[in-house]
Coordinates of C-alpha atoms in Angstrom, one line a residue:
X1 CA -16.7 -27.3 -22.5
X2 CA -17.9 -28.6 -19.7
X3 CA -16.5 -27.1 -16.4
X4 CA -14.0 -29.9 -14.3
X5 CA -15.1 -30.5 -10.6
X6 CA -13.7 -31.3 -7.4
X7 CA -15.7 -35.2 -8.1
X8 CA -13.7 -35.1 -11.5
X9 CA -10.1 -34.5 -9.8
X10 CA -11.3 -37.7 -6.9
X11 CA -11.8 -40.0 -9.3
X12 CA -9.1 -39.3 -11.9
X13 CA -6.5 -39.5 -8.8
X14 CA -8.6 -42.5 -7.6
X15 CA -9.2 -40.7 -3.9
X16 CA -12.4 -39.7 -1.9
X17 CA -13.9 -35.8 -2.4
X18 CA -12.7 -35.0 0.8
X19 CA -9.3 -36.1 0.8
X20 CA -9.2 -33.5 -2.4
X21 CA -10.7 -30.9 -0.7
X22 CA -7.8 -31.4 2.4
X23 CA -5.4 -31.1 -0.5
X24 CA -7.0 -28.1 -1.8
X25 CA -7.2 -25.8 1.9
X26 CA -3.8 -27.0 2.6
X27 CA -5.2 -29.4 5.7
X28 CA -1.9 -32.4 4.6
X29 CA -1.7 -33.9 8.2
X30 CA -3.1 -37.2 7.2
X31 CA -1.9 -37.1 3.8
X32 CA 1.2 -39.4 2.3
X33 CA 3.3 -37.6 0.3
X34 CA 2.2 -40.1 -2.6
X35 CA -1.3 -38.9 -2.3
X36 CA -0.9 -35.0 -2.7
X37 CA 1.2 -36.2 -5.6
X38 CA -1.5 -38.0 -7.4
X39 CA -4.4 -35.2 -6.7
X40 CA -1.5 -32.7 -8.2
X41 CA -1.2 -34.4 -11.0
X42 CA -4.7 -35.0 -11.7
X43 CA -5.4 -30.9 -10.9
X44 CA -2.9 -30.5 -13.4
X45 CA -3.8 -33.0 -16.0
X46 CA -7.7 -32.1 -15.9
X47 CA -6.7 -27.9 -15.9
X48 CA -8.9 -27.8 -12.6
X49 CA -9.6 -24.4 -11.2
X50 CA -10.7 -24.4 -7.7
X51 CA -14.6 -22.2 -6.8
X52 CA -12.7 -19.5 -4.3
X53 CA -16.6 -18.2 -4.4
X54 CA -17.8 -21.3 -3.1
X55 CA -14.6 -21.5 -0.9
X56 CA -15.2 -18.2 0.4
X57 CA -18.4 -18.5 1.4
X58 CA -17.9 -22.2 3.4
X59 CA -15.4 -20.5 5.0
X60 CA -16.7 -17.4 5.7
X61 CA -13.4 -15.6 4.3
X62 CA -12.0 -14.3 0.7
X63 CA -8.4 -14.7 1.6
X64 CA -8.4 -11.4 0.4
X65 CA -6.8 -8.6 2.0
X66 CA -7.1 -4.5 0.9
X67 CA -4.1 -1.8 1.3
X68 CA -5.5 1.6 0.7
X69 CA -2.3 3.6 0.0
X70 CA -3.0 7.8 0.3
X71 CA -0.4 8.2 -2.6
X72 CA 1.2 5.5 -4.5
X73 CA 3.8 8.4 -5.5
X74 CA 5.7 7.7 -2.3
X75 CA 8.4 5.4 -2.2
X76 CA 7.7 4.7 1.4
X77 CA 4.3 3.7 0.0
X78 CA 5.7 1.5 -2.1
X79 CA 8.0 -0.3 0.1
X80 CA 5.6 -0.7 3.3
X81 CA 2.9 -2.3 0.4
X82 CA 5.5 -4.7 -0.8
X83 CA 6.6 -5.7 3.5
X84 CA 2.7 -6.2 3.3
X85 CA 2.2 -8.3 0.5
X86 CA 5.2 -10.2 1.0
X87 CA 4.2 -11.1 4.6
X88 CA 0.3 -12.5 3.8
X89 CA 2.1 -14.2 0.5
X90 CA 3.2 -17.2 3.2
X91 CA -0.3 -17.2 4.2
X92 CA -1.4 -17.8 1.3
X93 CA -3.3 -14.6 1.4
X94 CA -3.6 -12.0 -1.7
X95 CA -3.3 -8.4 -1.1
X96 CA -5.8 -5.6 -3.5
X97 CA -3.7 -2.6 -3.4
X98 CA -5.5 0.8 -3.7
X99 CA -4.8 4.3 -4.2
X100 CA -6.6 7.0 -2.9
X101 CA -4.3 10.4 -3.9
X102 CA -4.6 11.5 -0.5
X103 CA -8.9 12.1 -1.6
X104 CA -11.2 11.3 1.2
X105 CA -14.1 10.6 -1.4
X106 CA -11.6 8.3 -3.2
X107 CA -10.6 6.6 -0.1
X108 CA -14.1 6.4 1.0
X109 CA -15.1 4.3 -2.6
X110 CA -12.3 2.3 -1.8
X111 CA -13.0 1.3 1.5
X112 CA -16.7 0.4 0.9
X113 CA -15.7 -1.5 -2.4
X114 CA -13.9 -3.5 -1.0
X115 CA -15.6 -4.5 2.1
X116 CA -18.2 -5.2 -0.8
X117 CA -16.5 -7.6 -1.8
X118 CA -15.4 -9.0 1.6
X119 CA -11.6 -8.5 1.9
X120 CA -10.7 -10.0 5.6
X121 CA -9.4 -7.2 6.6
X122 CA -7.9 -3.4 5.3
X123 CA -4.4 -2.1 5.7
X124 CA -5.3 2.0 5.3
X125 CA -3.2 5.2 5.0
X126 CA -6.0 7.8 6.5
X127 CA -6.6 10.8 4.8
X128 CA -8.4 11.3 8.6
X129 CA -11.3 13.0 6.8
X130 CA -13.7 9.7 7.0
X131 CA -13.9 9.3 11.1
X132 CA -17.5 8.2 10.3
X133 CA -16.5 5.9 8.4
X134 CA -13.7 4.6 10.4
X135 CA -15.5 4.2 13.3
X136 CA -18.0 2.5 11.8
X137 CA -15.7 -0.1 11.2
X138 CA -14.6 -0.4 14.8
X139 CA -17.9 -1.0 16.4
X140 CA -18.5 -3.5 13.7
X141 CA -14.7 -5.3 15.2
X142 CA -13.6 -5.4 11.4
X143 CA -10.1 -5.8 11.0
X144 CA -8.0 -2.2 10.0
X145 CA -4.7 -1.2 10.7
X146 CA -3.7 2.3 9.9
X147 CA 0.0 2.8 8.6
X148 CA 1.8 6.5 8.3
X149 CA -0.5 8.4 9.9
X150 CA -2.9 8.8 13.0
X151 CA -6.6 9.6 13.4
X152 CA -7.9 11.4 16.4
X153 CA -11.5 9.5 17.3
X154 CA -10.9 6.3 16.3
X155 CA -9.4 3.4 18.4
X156 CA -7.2 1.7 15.6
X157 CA -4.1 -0.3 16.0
X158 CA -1.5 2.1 14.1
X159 CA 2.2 2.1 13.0
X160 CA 3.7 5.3 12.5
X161 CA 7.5 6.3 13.1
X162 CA 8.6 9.2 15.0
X163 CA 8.0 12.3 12.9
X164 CA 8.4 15.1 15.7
X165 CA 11.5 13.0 16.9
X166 CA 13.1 12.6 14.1
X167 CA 12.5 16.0 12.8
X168 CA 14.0 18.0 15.7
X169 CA 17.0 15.7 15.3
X170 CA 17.4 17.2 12.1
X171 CA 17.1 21.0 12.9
X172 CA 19.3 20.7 15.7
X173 CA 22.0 19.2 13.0
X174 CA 21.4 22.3 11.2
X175 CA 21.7 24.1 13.9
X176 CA 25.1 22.7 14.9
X177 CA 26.3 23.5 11.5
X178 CA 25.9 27.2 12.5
X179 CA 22.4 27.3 10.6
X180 CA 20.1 30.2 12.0
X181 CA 18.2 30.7 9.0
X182 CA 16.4 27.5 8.1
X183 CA 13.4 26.9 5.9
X184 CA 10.4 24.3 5.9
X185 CA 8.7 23.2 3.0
X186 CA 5.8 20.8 3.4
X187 CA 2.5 19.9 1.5
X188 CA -0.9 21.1 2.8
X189 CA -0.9 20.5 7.0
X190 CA -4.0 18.0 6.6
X191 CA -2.4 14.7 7.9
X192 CA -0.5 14.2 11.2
X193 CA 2.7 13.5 9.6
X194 CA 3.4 17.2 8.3
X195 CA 1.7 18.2 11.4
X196 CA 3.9 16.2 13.5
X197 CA 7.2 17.2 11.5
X198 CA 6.3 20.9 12.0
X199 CA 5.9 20.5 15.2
X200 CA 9.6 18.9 15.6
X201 CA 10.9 21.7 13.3
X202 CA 9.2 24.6 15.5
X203 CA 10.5 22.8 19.0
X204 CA 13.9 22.3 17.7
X205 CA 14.5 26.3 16.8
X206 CA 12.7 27.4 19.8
X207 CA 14.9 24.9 22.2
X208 CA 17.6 26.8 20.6
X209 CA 16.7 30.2 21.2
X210 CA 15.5 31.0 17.5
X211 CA 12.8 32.7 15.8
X212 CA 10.0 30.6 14.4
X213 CA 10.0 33.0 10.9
X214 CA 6.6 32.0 9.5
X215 CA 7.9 33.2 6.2
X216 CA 10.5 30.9 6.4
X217 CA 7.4 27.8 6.6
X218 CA 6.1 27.4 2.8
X219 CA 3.4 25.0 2.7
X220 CA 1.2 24.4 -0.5
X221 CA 0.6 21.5 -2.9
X222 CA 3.4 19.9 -5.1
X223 CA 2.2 22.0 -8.5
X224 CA 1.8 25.6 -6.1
X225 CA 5.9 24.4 -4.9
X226 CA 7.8 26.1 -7.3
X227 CA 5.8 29.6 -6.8
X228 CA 6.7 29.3 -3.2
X229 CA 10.2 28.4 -3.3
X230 CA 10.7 31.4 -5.6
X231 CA 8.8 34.0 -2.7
X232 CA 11.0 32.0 -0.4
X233 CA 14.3 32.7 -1.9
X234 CA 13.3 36.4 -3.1
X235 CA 13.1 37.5 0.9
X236 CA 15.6 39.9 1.6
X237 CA 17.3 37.5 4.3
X238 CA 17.5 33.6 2.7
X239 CA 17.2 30.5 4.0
X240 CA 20.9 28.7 4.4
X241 CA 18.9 25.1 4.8
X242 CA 16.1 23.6 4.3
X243 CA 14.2 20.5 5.2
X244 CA 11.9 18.8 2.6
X245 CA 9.5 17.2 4.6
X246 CA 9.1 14.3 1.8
X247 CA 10.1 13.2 -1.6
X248 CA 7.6 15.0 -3.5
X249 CA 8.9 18.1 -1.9
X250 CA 12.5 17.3 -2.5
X251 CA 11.8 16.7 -5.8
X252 CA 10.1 20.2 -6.8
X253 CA 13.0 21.8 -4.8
X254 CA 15.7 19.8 -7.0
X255 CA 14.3 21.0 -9.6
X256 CA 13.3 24.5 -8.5
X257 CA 17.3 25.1 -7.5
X258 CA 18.9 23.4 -10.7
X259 CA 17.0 26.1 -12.7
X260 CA 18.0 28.9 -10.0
X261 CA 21.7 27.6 -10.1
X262 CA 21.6 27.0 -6.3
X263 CA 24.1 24.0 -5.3
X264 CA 23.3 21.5 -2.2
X265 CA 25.8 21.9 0.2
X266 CA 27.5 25.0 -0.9
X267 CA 24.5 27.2 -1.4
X268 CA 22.0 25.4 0.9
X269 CA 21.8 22.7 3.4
X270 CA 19.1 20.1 2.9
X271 CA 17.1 17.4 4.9
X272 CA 14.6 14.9 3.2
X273 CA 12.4 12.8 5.4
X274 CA 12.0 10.1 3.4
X275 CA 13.3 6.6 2.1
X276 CA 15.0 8.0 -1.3
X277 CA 15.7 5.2 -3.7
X278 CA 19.6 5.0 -4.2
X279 CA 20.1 8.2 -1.7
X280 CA 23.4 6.7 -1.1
X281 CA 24.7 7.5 -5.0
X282 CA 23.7 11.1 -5.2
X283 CA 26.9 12.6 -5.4
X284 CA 25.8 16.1 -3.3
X285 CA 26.4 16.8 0.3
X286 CA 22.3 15.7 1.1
X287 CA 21.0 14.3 4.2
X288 CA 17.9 11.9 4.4
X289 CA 16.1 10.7 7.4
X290 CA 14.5 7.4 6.5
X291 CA 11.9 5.1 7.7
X292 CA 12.1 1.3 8.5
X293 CA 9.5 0.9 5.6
X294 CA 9.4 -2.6 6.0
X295 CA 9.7 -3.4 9.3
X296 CA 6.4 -1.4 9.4
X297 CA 4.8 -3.2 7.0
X298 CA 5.6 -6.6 8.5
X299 CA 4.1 -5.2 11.7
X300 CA 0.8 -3.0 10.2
X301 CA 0.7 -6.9 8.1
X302 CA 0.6 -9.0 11.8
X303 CA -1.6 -6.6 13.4
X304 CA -4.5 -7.4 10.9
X305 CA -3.1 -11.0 10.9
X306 CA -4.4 -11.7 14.5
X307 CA -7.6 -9.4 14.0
X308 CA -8.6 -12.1 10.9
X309 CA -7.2 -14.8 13.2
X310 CA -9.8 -13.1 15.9
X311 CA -7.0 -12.8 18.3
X312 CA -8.4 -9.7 20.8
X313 CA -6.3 -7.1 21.8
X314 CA -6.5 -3.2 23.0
X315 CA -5.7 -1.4 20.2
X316 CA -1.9 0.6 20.5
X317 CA -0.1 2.6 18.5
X318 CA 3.1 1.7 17.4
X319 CA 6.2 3.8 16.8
X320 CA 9.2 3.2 15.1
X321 CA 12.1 5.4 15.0
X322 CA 13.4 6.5 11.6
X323 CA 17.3 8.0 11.4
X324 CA 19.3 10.2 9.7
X325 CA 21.9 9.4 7.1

């Protein structure tokens, strides 16, 4: 069968090449209404599929866009990806979404893969262990947003929300509960968002006049969680809250206390940062400090918007405040 070209659509709607390649890049500003209608029908009737290659290459861009996500796991993840997608949709942009499990040689496969195959821009969630790489990227003025977390060398336009903040607001709410003894759980300290939330948990407890128990911080991957909430609750002196510094956390400690018989609320206060699908069901006294997930993704998604559309600015980085509920 013999593949149906753009000279195939202009005759069968009985109009000029060009007016079908307006049509096709979306250009309608000297285009009747009765026009478009007769090159649509003729796409449709002739099963024409538009060369994006070709496209592509004229134009010098894929309409392609990359998210590098450090762990699709998150819901957060989930949510800022979908902000993202749904905002380069109206553009008529498509988005290649990419997960890295929080792997710098993962992330690093990704990010040369698909500049490979020339995505206009990439939408990342650092690991922070590829500066090189990063930077490399800067001096070349290729468009990249960073979303979650922050890198130290790099000069990236970022969007984070206010993890220190937001986490001392929570300790001093323990703290005004009468809390003195209050734990921290938190994956490895490699990105700046545990960092950051450790810092707001130390602060807050200091500020008050408390001890900063180290044994009271347990830190350690999601399948090491368990083993460390069970030396955490076998100190002599227990923890009487806790704050989960994300889901995966929260979700090895719900599981760690149904099996111990410990109750939220009665037996241990709890704090999750992070957005918790359907938080607002869960019929235990939980608190959850959550992020504007989309209204980050909407802005990491217009930041790389105006670097494609080679709009220049100084790079900044962007925080949003998160809040309790």
């Amino acid at each position: 069968m013999e593949r149906i070209t753009m000279a195939d659509v202009a005759r069968e709607a009985g109009v000029s090449k060009s007016t079908v390649s307006q049509y096709l890049n979306k250009r309608y500003e000297y285009m009747s209404e009765k026009t478009k209608q007769k090159i649509e029908e003729a796409i449709e009737t002739l099963g024409y599929q538009p060369n994006f290659l070709a496209r592509s290459l004229k134009q010098k861009r894929t309409s392609l866009i990359g998210i590098i996500v450090a762990n699709i796991t998150h819901y957060f993840s989930t949510e800022v990806s979908r902000a993202i997608e749904d905002f380069f949709h109206q553009y008529d942009l498509q988005a290649i979404v990419c997960n890295a499990d929080d792997d710098p040689e993962k992330e690093k496969k990704y990010i040369e893969t698909l500049r490979a195959k020339q995505v206009d821009g990439l939408i990342i969630f650092p690991t922070g262990k590829n500066n090189a790489l990063y930077e490399s990227m800067v001096k070349q003025n290729y468009p990249v947003v960073f979303v979650d977390r922050k890198v130290d060398n790099p000069d990236v336009f970022t969007v984070i929300t206010d993890n220190t903040e937001s986490t001392y607001k929570a300790i001093q709410h323990f703290i005004a509960k009468g809390h003195q003894n209050i734990a921290f759980a938190v994956q490895p300290l490699t990105v700046s968002t545990r960092i950051d939330r450790l810092e707001g948990y130390k602060k807050a407890l200091m500020d008050a006049g408390l001890e900063v128990n180290p044994d009271f911080i347990i830190e350690g991957s999601i399948p090491e969680m368990k083993k460390k909430l069970e030396q955490l609750f076998s100190l002599e002196v227990k923890p009487t809250a806790l704050f989960a510094a994300n889901d995966r956390v929260f979700i090895a400690l719900g599981e760690f206390t149904k099996e111990k018989g410990i109750k939220f609320g009665e037996d241990l206060d709890v704090v999750v940062f992070d957005n918790i699908p359907f938080s607002q069901m869960l019929e235990t006294s939980l608190s959850f400090i959550t992020q504007p997930a989309a209204e980050m993704g909407r802005k990491a998604a217009d930041l790389l918007y105006e670097q494609i559309q080679k709009e220049n600015h100084e790079p900044e980085v962007f925080v949003f405040p998160s809040k309790m509920v």
